[in-house]
Amino acid sequence: MKNILRTVSEQFGSLLDSGANKLDDWFIKDVHKIAITGLSRSGKSMLFTSLMTTLKYRSEENYNCLPLLKSLPIEFVEGMKLDAIESYELFPIKDHIQSLENQRWPKPTEQLYGFRLTIRLKETGSIKKYLLPHKEIVFEFLDYPGEWITDMPMLNKTFSQWSDSAWAQQMTEPQSYYAQEWHHFTRAFNFDLVPDDDSIACVVNEYRHYLKKSKAGGISLLQPGSFLISGSGFDWEHHGFAPLPTKVTSDLSNPWNKVFSNNYQLFLNQWLKPLKENSFKESDKQIILIDLFEGLNHSKLHLQQLKETLSNLSETFVYGNPSWFSKTVLRNTAIGKVAFVATKSDLIPESQKPQLLSLLQDITEGARAKFEEKDIEFDHFLVSAIQATDSGLSKNSLRYTNLQDEYIEVEFEDIPTSLKSMNRDENFPVLPVKVPKDFLPRILNGRGMDRLFQYLLE
Ligand SMILES: Nc1nc2c(ncn2[C@@H]2O[C@H](COP(=O)(O)OP(=O)(O)OP(=O)(O)O)[C@@H](O)[C@H]2O)c(=O)[nH]1
Ligand SMILES: [Mg+2]
């Protein structure tokens, strides 16, 4: 077993290191810039890992995974190559496969990675039959920490606007529950004192503590999420800020207001603007990954808060770079495509998938409303990057290996089809699934990726 597994990551090694020259003579290119976005822990890195693995096996081993991917008929795929995108570090596929080999999930992403996937097609006249007049199909992908995307809407706000809205959010459920200590701290703190390095660090650390606590509690709206990621290029220890009680932000002469407004501007100018320009740009196709299980696991209020976050973010999702979007997509009358994808669908039985899809459609309602009048097409999908569970004895049950290495069977209740149909105190525990030993066939057996990519390639 060990040997077979070792070969998997070694094969990725050879795929990454070779082939650069062989492909240089291709001249017709069809470049798809696909942005896969999603909040923290939504399944981005796992989806990339699975996609690379699946396409690799599909093209090199002639293993017909993704049977529904009609635009890339397996008999015409000659080979594929992975390489870095200029100025981005290469996606650490080898590290991720190694983690899976050790039965651990890939680590959370702490910096920006890119990769270009080039699929070479055999020259054959009949390719045209399959609507593919190109010899080479190029996909460019970026992977980054989900926390960064939640910060983008801050670009349109002043410090006091951001601070007031963040403060209001912390006062409502479910955030208020996690904000108790932070609110206690701000009530006791004297904001009339002139701030110095130590007192600023103290306030910022208290606020960071709140962000961490809410993250662990399944809250998705965490601003600034960049303060939680060590790979973020902003020195929050020296130039941090935090939302302040409204009585402070409404007093323009308050020294804390001044210092935090300055630091907030530094954050936007030195970190967030360049990040947006370098990373969230030039894609006409968007895959928005959504993890519904974290919300289901906690409460209806958590799901409501996820719905609101997605709605607030939808403009960032769709027009990473608005000027490019209007220039390219609208002028060319090309249609922007958005796929809303509920990830980890292997965590429920087949029988519950229609319910999950319906819940997904409910959760994206606000986000969709923002671009309904634009020339943007969208659809909803369920995907699993890996089929980590097995079907159980009844149609509503599943079997899986838990973190204690026990292989057990669980029975499911019906998943709510909308927020309205969910009780306030209801929750649906998420299965704590360990990465199975036979992760490779289970990746090749992931569900929904072919339909998703077919939709984007059409
Ligand atoms: N069962 C199952 N679990 C999954 C699947 N994809 C992801 N997960 C779980 O979800 C967690 C998060 O997945 P990642 O791919 O790391 O998420 P991410 O969006 O890259 O997260 P950040 O890097 O923190 O932004 C993993 O550690 C797994 O526990 C899947 O297809 N099936
Ligand atoms: Mg990641």
XYZ file of C-alpha atoms and ligand atoms in Angstrom:
491
model
C 0.000 0.000 0.000
C 2.739 2.412 1.030
C 4.469 1.904 -2.305
C 1.415 2.626 -4.338
C 0.822 5.762 -2.333
C 4.376 6.916 -2.700
C 4.023 6.603 -6.443
C 1.108 8.992 -6.383
C 3.135 11.923 -5.091
C 6.170 10.916 -7.165
C 4.034 10.999 -10.260
C 3.029 14.531 -9.424
C 6.717 15.317 -9.117
C 7.401 14.193 -12.666
C 4.318 15.974 -13.932
C 5.481 19.227 -12.420
C 9.120 18.987 -13.480
C 8.826 17.768 -17.045
C 7.088 18.511 -20.248
C 7.788 22.232 -20.365
C 9.420 22.115 -23.777
C 7.327 19.442 -25.360
C 4.334 21.728 -25.392
C 5.994 24.823 -26.787
C 5.012 24.107 -30.365
C 1.324 24.360 -29.680
C -0.081 27.501 -31.088
C -3.822 27.486 -30.721
C -4.750 28.230 -27.198
C -8.094 28.353 -25.475
C -7.488 29.986 -22.137
C -10.045 29.667 -19.385
C -9.422 31.834 -16.376
C -11.525 30.234 -13.766
C -11.684 31.821 -10.367
C -12.614 29.473 -7.603
C -13.597 31.530 -4.614
C -15.057 30.616 -1.298
C -15.001 31.498 2.335
C -12.522 30.005 4.722
C -12.757 26.170 4.971
C -15.224 25.987 2.086
C -13.128 23.341 0.316
C -11.042 25.281 -2.234
C -7.698 23.553 -1.706
C -9.287 20.112 -1.577
C -11.170 20.807 -4.807
C -7.949 21.837 -6.590
C -6.141 18.787 -5.285
C -8.951 16.570 -6.482
C -9.217 18.293 -9.841
C -5.508 17.905 -10.570
C -5.520 14.290 -9.487
C -8.628 13.434 -11.458
C -7.517 15.084 -14.667
C -4.104 13.530 -14.345
C -5.537 10.049 -14.047
C -8.026 10.763 -16.750
C -5.391 11.842 -19.221
C -2.460 9.618 -18.293
C -3.968 6.428 -17.040
C -6.954 6.544 -19.348
C -9.126 6.163 -16.317
C -12.499 7.478 -17.324
C -13.334 9.558 -14.313
C -15.440 12.616 -15.055
C -17.494 10.548 -17.541
C -19.840 13.471 -18.182
C -17.159 15.884 -19.298
C -18.202 15.788 -22.959
C -16.117 18.783 -24.034
C -12.956 16.902 -23.147
C -13.526 13.424 -24.528
C -10.945 11.134 -23.022
C -9.905 9.622 -26.341
C -8.673 13.027 -27.543
C -6.683 13.999 -24.484
C -3.017 13.346 -25.134
C -1.424 14.718 -22.020
C -1.450 17.390 -19.480
C 0.990 19.714 -17.821
C 0.965 21.694 -14.631
C 3.092 24.750 -14.211
C 3.381 27.906 -12.199
C 1.752 31.164 -13.218
C 4.290 33.974 -13.427
C 4.671 35.774 -10.091
C 2.619 33.255 -8.123
C 4.042 30.480 -6.038
C 3.125 27.008 -7.290
C 0.130 25.351 -5.609
C 1.608 22.784 -3.160
C -0.074 19.718 -4.669
C 2.690 17.403 -3.454
C 2.262 18.558 0.159
C -1.489 18.110 -0.052
C -1.207 14.590 -1.462
C 1.319 13.773 1.250
C -1.114 14.964 3.941
C -3.832 12.764 2.457
C -1.411 9.831 2.400
C -0.986 10.393 6.136
C -4.767 10.427 6.473
C -4.833 14.127 7.230
C -6.743 16.866 5.386
C -4.621 19.502 3.615
C -3.586 22.374 5.892
C -5.534 25.675 5.749
C -4.065 27.964 3.099
C -1.969 30.845 4.428
C -0.773 32.526 1.239
C -1.495 32.953 -2.453
C -0.750 30.074 -4.842
C -1.388 29.682 -8.517
C -1.207 26.994 -11.127
C -1.799 26.618 -14.778
C -3.183 23.385 -16.096
C -2.663 22.745 -19.771
C -4.486 19.924 -21.483
C -3.136 18.826 -24.818
C -5.566 17.382 -27.301
C -4.698 14.936 -30.066
C -4.857 16.373 -33.529
C -7.847 14.845 -35.141
C -10.421 16.145 -37.523
C -13.281 14.819 -35.541
C -12.457 16.984 -32.555
C -14.604 19.678 -34.117
C -17.553 17.396 -33.711
C -17.113 17.943 -30.016
C -17.131 21.712 -30.383
C -13.468 21.964 -29.583
C -11.524 23.674 -32.352
C -8.493 24.130 -30.101
C -5.431 22.049 -29.567
C -4.637 23.265 -26.135
C -6.903 24.131 -23.297
C -5.403 26.199 -20.549
C -6.939 26.672 -17.132
C -5.542 29.138 -14.676
C -6.398 28.787 -11.033
C -5.515 30.685 -7.871
C -5.777 29.398 -4.344
C -5.664 31.696 -1.309
C -6.906 31.846 2.280
C -10.675 32.278 2.423
C -10.233 35.009 5.030
C -8.913 37.371 2.394
C -12.076 37.414 0.328
C -14.206 38.529 3.255
C -12.071 41.671 3.574
C -12.704 42.945 0.034
C -15.924 44.895 0.787
C -13.899 46.986 3.286
C -12.401 48.755 0.259
C -15.679 50.631 -0.244
C -15.940 51.866 3.333
C -14.338 54.491 5.519
C -13.095 53.441 8.935
C -16.142 54.805 10.733
C -18.571 53.191 8.248
C -16.813 49.854 8.621
C -16.520 50.196 12.370
C -20.232 51.007 12.815
C -21.390 48.104 10.649
C -18.959 45.661 12.291
C -20.134 46.874 15.684
C -23.797 46.429 14.752
C -23.098 42.892 13.519
C -21.375 41.971 16.760
C -24.447 43.090 18.665
C -26.716 40.634 16.861
C -26.937 36.870 17.108
C -25.097 34.625 16.524
C -22.006 36.912 16.692
C -23.040 38.544 19.999
C -22.526 35.230 21.747
C -18.855 35.107 20.725
C -18.352 38.854 21.302
C -19.166 38.849 25.027
C -15.564 39.063 26.238
C -14.645 41.671 23.653
C -17.635 43.817 24.591
C -16.813 43.437 28.262
C -13.270 44.608 27.485
C -14.406 47.686 25.508
C -16.871 48.700 28.239
C -14.071 48.720 30.803
C -11.512 50.379 28.534
C -10.924 54.123 28.719
C -10.943 55.423 25.128
C -10.179 58.947 26.344
C -6.596 57.950 27.121
C -4.103 58.858 24.425
C -3.193 55.635 22.580
C 0.399 54.364 22.594
C 1.988 51.251 21.057
C 1.150 49.071 24.057
C -2.471 50.115 24.442
C -3.087 49.797 20.678
C -1.586 46.293 20.686
C -3.784 45.433 23.647
C -7.047 46.518 21.917
C -6.100 44.866 18.607
C -5.214 41.619 20.371
C -8.513 41.555 22.235
C -10.356 42.051 18.964
C -8.298 39.352 17.247
C -9.210 37.047 20.067
C -12.881 37.679 19.276
C -12.275 36.975 15.564
C -10.580 33.674 16.370
C -13.338 32.644 18.718
C -16.066 33.391 16.194
C -14.159 31.561 13.493
C -13.989 28.474 15.692
C -17.720 28.925 16.288
C -18.543 28.763 12.579
C -19.036 32.499 11.886
C -18.137 33.455 8.314
C -18.142 37.240 8.466
C -14.766 37.942 10.050
C -13.242 41.327 9.278
C -10.401 41.809 8.872
C -9.827 38.108 8.223
C -6.328 39.079 7.050
C -5.378 39.604 10.730
C -5.825 35.870 11.253
C -3.504 34.710 8.474
C 0.222 34.779 9.063
C 0.925 35.011 5.309
C -1.000 38.281 5.000
C 1.268 41.141 3.991
C 0.062 43.593 6.612
C 1.747 44.347 9.905
C -1.318 44.284 12.155
C 0.852 44.123 15.260
C 2.059 47.664 14.669
C -0.646 49.125 12.465
C -3.721 47.211 13.543
C -7.187 48.537 14.257
C -10.495 47.309 15.593
C -14.091 48.470 15.411
C -14.868 50.949 18.175
C -18.075 51.633 20.098
C -20.232 54.184 18.233
C -19.769 56.787 20.955
C -16.054 56.787 20.024
C -16.428 56.722 16.222
C -18.983 59.547 16.338
C -16.456 61.806 18.092
C -14.117 62.857 15.294
C -11.631 64.379 17.727
C -11.206 61.160 19.696
C -7.523 60.110 19.449
C -8.403 56.397 19.003
C -10.651 57.264 16.128
C -7.771 59.124 14.483
C -5.165 56.413 14.973
C -7.460 53.598 13.827
C -8.671 55.605 10.807
C -5.042 56.060 9.765
C -4.194 52.411 10.272
C -7.353 51.380 8.405
C -6.293 53.489 5.401
C -2.824 51.914 5.511
C -4.471 48.484 5.518
C -6.533 49.363 2.436
C -3.698 51.030 0.532
C -0.765 48.788 1.393
C -2.502 45.446 1.543
C -6.079 45.147 0.339
C -5.957 47.195 -2.883
C -2.826 45.476 -4.242
C -4.265 42.095 -3.218
C -7.459 42.753 -5.126
C -5.612 43.972 -8.192
C -3.178 41.059 -8.253
C -5.432 38.208 -7.306
C -9.075 38.721 -7.990
C -8.989 39.762 -11.583
C -9.574 38.736 -15.143
C -11.783 35.767 -14.801
C -14.987 35.388 -16.711
C -15.997 32.228 -14.914
C -16.505 31.945 -11.234
C -17.001 28.976 -9.026
C -18.242 29.994 -5.616
C -17.754 27.234 -3.084
C -20.146 27.113 -0.175
C -19.940 24.867 2.858
C -23.474 24.442 4.181
C -22.462 21.852 6.771
C -20.753 24.243 9.190
C -23.976 26.282 9.384
C -26.192 23.187 9.623
C -23.907 21.920 12.366
C -24.410 25.081 14.458
C -27.805 26.723 13.925
C -30.285 28.418 11.643
C -28.797 31.780 12.685
C -25.380 30.659 11.463
C -26.863 29.793 8.068
C -28.669 33.121 7.951
C -25.390 34.873 8.680
C -23.729 32.866 5.868
C -26.474 33.963 3.478
C -25.883 37.588 4.449
C -22.103 37.261 4.064
C -22.471 35.786 0.559
C -24.837 38.555 -0.396
C -22.371 41.201 0.859
C -19.579 39.531 -1.066
C -21.356 38.856 -4.332
C -19.976 41.917 -6.069
C -16.448 40.995 -5.073
C -17.037 37.469 -6.319
C -18.374 38.469 -9.660
C -16.289 41.409 -10.651
C -12.940 40.799 -9.026
C -11.904 43.731 -11.170
C -14.927 45.819 -12.232
C -13.172 47.763 -14.969
C -11.906 44.572 -16.555
C -15.322 43.010 -16.240
C -17.132 45.825 -18.017
C -14.381 46.142 -20.627
C -14.085 42.519 -21.532
C -17.166 40.603 -20.617
C -19.808 43.209 -21.323
C -18.263 44.705 -24.441
C -17.690 41.318 -26.012
C -21.230 40.425 -25.051
C -19.722 37.297 -23.624
C -21.679 36.017 -20.715
C -20.090 35.773 -17.329
C -20.790 32.439 -15.722
C -21.175 31.761 -12.063
C -21.500 28.336 -10.498
C -22.678 28.173 -6.901
C -21.332 24.960 -5.492
C -22.180 23.260 -2.221
C -19.058 21.275 -1.329
C -18.513 18.054 0.680
C -21.747 16.527 -0.597
C -20.409 13.082 0.376
C -21.311 14.047 3.964
C -24.989 13.253 3.319
C -26.733 10.254 1.723
C -27.836 10.410 -1.930
C -31.451 10.567 -0.756
C -30.812 13.977 0.885
C -29.115 15.642 -2.074
C -32.255 17.274 -3.534
C -32.836 18.881 -0.127
C -29.252 20.154 0.049
C -29.542 21.639 -3.456
C -32.715 23.430 -2.479
C -31.085 24.800 0.677
C -28.142 25.997 -1.438
C -30.533 27.873 -3.729
C -32.063 29.564 -0.719
C -28.666 30.573 0.709
C -27.507 32.171 -2.577
C -30.706 34.186 -3.019
C -29.237 37.548 -1.932
C -26.003 37.021 -3.856
C -27.872 36.160 -7.067
C -30.192 39.143 -6.763
C -27.168 41.452 -7.089
C -26.336 40.329 -10.618
C -29.620 39.207 -12.029
C -29.828 42.276 -14.272
C -26.290 41.843 -15.530
C -25.303 39.544 -18.332
C -24.418 36.739 -15.991
C -25.572 33.169 -16.162
C -25.631 31.052 -13.039
C -26.465 27.588 -11.843
C -26.218 25.510 -8.662
C -24.197 22.331 -8.126
C -23.354 19.792 -5.460
C -19.800 18.504 -5.471
C -17.575 16.259 -3.424
C -13.841 16.505 -4.016
C -13.522 13.087 -2.423
C -16.126 10.435 -1.702
C -15.039 9.914 1.903
C -18.212 8.082 3.021
C -20.008 4.898 1.897
C -23.705 4.252 1.586
C -25.324 2.558 4.550
C -27.982 -0.097 4.958
C -30.951 2.236 4.562
C -31.396 4.975 2.001
C -30.998 7.631 4.693
C -27.793 6.304 6.225
C -24.062 6.540 5.625
C -20.972 4.688 6.806
C -17.663 6.360 7.528
C -14.467 6.130 9.555
C -14.412 8.606 12.412
C -11.408 10.291 14.022
C -11.060 7.361 16.449
C -10.650 5.022 13.458
C -14.013 3.349 14.006
C -16.050 2.484 10.934
C -19.615 3.349 11.882
C -23.057 3.793 10.387
C -25.276 6.817 11.027
C -28.891 7.514 10.140
C -29.873 10.975 8.848
C -32.926 13.086 9.455
C -34.304 15.150 6.588
C -32.174 18.209 5.860
C -34.189 21.472 5.693
C -34.890 22.662 2.149
C -34.874 26.344 3.160
C -34.092 28.547 6.117
C -37.808 29.090 6.639
C -38.409 25.397 7.156
C -35.707 25.188 9.836
C -36.442 25.630 13.527
C -34.381 28.148 15.429
C -32.993 25.577 17.873
C -32.477 22.806 15.323
C -29.032 21.644 14.199
C -27.590 18.835 12.076
C -24.244 17.535 13.356
C -21.599 17.278 10.659
C -19.797 13.926 10.361
C -16.215 14.086 11.687
C -14.776 12.052 8.813
C -11.138 10.944 8.803
C -9.332 10.884 5.463
C -9.781 7.267 4.317
C -6.708 5.099 3.644
C -7.886 4.491 0.091
C -8.098 8.212 -0.645
C -7.009 7.923 -4.283
C -9.906 5.861 -5.676
C -12.189 7.962 -3.517
C -10.894 11.165 -5.130
C -11.350 9.614 -8.576
C -14.863 8.751 -7.459
C -15.715 12.312 -6.290
C -19.109 13.532 -7.432
C -20.318 16.429 -9.501
C -17.036 17.800 -10.883
C -17.748 16.718 -14.454
C -21.122 18.480 -14.601
C -19.579 21.572 -13.050
C -16.715 21.807 -15.545
C -18.915 20.931 -18.482
C -21.094 23.901 -17.533
C -18.092 26.221 -17.427
C -16.587 24.955 -20.688
C -19.781 25.172 -22.716
N -16.010 14.803 3.378
C -15.417 15.787 2.708
N -14.742 16.752 3.392
C -14.166 17.745 2.677
C -14.217 17.800 1.265
N -13.541 18.905 0.858
C -13.102 19.520 1.990
N -13.472 18.827 3.084
C -13.259 19.211 4.510
O -13.268 20.641 4.583
C -12.027 21.121 5.132
C -11.609 22.394 4.436
O -11.232 22.105 3.111
P -10.103 22.985 2.353
O -10.062 22.506 0.937
O -8.840 23.018 3.107
O -10.806 24.417 2.440
P -10.244 25.825 1.914
O -11.405 26.531 1.282
O -9.026 25.639 1.102
O -9.908 26.541 3.322
P -8.880 27.781 3.591
O -7.579 27.421 2.959
O -8.829 27.835 5.091
O -9.521 29.002 2.995
C -11.052 19.958 4.946
O -10.055 20.009 5.917
C -11.952 18.739 5.078
O -12.168 18.454 6.436
C -14.933 16.744 0.572
O -15.050 16.702 -0.669
N -15.507 15.783 1.349
Mg -7.175 26.311 1.322
